[in-house]
mmCIF file of C-alpha atoms in Angstrom:
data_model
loop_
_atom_site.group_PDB
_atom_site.id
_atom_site.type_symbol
_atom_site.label_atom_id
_atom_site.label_comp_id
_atom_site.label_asym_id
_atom_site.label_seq_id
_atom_site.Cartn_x
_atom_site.Cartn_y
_atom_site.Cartn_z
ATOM 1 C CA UNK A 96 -19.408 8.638 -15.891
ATOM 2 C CA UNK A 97 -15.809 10.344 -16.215
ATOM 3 C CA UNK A 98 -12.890 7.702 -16.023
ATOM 4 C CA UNK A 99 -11.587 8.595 -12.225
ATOM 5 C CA UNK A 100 -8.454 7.089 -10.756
ATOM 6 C CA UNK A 101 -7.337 7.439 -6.764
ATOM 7 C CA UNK A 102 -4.147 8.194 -5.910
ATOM 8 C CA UNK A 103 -3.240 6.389 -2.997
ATOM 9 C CA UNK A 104 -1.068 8.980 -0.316
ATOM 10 C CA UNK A 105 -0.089 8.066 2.911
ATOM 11 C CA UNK A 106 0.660 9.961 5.611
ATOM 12 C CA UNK A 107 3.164 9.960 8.188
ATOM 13 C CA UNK A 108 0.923 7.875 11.197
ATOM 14 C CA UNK A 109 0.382 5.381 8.447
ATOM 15 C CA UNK A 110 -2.882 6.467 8.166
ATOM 16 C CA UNK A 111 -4.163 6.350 4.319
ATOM 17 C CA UNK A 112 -6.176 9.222 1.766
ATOM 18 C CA UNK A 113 -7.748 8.276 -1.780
ATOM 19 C CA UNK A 114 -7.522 11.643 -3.702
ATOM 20 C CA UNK A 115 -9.869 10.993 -6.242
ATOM 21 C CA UNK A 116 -8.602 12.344 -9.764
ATOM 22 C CA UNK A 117 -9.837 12.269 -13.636
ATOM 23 C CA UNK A 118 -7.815 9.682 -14.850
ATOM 24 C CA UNK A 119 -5.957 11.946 -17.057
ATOM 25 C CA UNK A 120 -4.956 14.195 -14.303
ATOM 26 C CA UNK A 121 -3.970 11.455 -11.550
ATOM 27 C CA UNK A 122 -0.148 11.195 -12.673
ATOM 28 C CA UNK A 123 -0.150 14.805 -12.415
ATOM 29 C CA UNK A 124 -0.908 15.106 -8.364
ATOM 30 C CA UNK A 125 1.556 12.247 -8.180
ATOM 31 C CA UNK A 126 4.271 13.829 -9.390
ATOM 32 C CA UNK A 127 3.430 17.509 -7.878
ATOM 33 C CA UNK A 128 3.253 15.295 -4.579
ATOM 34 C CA UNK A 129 7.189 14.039 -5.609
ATOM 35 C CA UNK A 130 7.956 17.637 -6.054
ATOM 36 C CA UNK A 131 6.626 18.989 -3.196
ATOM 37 C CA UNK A 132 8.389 16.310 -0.983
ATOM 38 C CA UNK A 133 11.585 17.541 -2.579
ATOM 39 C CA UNK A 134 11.000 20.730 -1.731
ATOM 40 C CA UNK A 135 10.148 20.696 1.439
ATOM 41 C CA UNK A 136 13.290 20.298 3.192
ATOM 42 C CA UNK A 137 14.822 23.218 1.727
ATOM 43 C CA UNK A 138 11.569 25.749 3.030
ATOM 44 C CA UNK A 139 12.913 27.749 6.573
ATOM 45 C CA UNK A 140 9.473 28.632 7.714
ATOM 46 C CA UNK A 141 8.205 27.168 10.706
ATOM 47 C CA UNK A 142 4.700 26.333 9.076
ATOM 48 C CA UNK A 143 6.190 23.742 6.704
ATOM 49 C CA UNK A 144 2.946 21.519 6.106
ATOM 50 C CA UNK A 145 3.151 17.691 6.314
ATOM 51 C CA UNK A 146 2.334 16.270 3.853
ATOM 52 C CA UNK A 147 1.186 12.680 2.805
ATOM 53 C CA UNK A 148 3.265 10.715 0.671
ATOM 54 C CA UNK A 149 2.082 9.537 -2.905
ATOM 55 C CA UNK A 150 2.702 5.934 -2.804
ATOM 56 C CA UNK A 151 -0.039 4.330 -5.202
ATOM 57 C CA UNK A 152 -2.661 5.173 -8.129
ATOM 58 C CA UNK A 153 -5.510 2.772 -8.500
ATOM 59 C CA UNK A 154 -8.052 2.745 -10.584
ATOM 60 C CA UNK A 155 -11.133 1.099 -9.525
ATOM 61 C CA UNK A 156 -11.641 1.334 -5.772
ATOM 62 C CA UNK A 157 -13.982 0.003 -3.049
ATOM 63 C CA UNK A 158 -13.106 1.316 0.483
ATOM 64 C CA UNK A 159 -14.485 -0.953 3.549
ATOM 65 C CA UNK A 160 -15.653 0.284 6.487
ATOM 66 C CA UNK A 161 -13.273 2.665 8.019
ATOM 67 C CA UNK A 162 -10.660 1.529 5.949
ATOM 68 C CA UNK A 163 -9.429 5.181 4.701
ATOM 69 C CA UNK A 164 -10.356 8.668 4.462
ATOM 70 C CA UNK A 165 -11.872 9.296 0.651
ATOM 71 C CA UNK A 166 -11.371 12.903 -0.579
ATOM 72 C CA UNK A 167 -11.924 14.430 -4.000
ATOM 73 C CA UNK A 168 -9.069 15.708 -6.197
ATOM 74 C CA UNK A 169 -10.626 19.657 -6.523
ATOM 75 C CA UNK A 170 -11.026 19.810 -2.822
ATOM 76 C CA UNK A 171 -7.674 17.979 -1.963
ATOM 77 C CA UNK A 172 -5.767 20.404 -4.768
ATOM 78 C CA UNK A 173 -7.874 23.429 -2.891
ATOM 79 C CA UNK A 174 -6.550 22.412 0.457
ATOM 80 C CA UNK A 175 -3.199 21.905 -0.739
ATOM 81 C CA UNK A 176 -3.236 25.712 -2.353
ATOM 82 C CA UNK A 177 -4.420 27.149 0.590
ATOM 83 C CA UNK A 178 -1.620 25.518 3.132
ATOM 84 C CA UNK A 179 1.042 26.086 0.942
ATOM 85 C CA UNK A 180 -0.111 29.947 0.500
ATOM 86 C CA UNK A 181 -0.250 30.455 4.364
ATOM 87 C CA UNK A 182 3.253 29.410 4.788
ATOM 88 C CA UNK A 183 5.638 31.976 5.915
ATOM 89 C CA UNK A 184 8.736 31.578 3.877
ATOM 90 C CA UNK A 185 11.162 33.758 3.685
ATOM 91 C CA UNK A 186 14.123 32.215 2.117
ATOM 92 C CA UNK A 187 12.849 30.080 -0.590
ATOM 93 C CA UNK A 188 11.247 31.344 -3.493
ATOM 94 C CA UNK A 189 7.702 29.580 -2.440
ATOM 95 C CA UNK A 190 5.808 31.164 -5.543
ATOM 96 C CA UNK A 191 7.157 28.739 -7.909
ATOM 97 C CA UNK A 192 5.987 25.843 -5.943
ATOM 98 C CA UNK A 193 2.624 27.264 -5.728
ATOM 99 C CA UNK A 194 2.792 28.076 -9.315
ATOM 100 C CA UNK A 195 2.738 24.125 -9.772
ATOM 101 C CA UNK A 196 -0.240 23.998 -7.266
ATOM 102 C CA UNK A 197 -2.294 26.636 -8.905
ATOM 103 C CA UNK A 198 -1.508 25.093 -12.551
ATOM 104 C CA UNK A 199 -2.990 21.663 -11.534
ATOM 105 C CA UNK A 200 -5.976 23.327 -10.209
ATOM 106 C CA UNK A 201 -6.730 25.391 -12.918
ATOM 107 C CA UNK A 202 -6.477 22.245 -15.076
ATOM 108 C CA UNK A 203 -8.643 20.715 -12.622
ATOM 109 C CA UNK A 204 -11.221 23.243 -12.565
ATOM 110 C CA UNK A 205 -11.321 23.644 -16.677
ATOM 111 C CA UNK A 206 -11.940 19.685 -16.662
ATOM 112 C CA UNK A 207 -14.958 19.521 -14.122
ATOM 113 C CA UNK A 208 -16.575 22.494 -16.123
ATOM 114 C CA UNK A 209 -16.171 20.341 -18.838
ATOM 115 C CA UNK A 210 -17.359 17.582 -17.440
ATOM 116 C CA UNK A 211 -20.256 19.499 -16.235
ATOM 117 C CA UNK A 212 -19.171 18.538 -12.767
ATOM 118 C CA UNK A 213 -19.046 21.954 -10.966
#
């Protein structure tokens, strides 16, 4: 079994998501999700996406009942792609910031074909 870690994002209701990641790729969402947060004011669109805030990685993880939503890193990475790519922005220069988005996922995708996960 790969070593997984969950990063731990929270969104603004308080409500919590566990992005399961390979350990070696957690860090990485992390910081995209710092990025992205920096970003965000500066977008003029009026589809700017909410997004969750990354407040936590933990390794090991247990959820009880109805704790928190559980979702894994590929289909959290796809999701956050395809929001980002529907946003109508006319000012900033939005490719770079999906350039980030598309990097981790190709990363992502190269290391569950590895893993013989996909």
């Amino acid at each position: 079994m790969p070593d997984m870690t969950h990063v731990l994002l929270q969104r603004a209701d308080g409500s919590l998501l566990f992005v399961e990641m390979p350990a070696s790729h957690a860090y990485q969402l992390s910081a995209l999700n710092l990025r992205l947060h920096k970003e965000l004011s500066k977008l003029t669109a009026d589809n700017v996406p909410a997004l969750p805030r990354a407040v936590a990685e933990v390794g090991s993880l247990e959820l009880m009942e109805g704790a928190a939503e559980r979702i894994g890193g590929m289909d959290y990475v796809n999701e956050l792609e395809a929001t980002f790519a529907a946003v109508r922005e006319g000012e900033y220069p939005l490719v770079s910031l999906l350039t980030e988005i598309r990097a981790l996922q190709a990363q992502l995708e190269q290391w569950y074909e590895e893993e013989g996960l996909l």
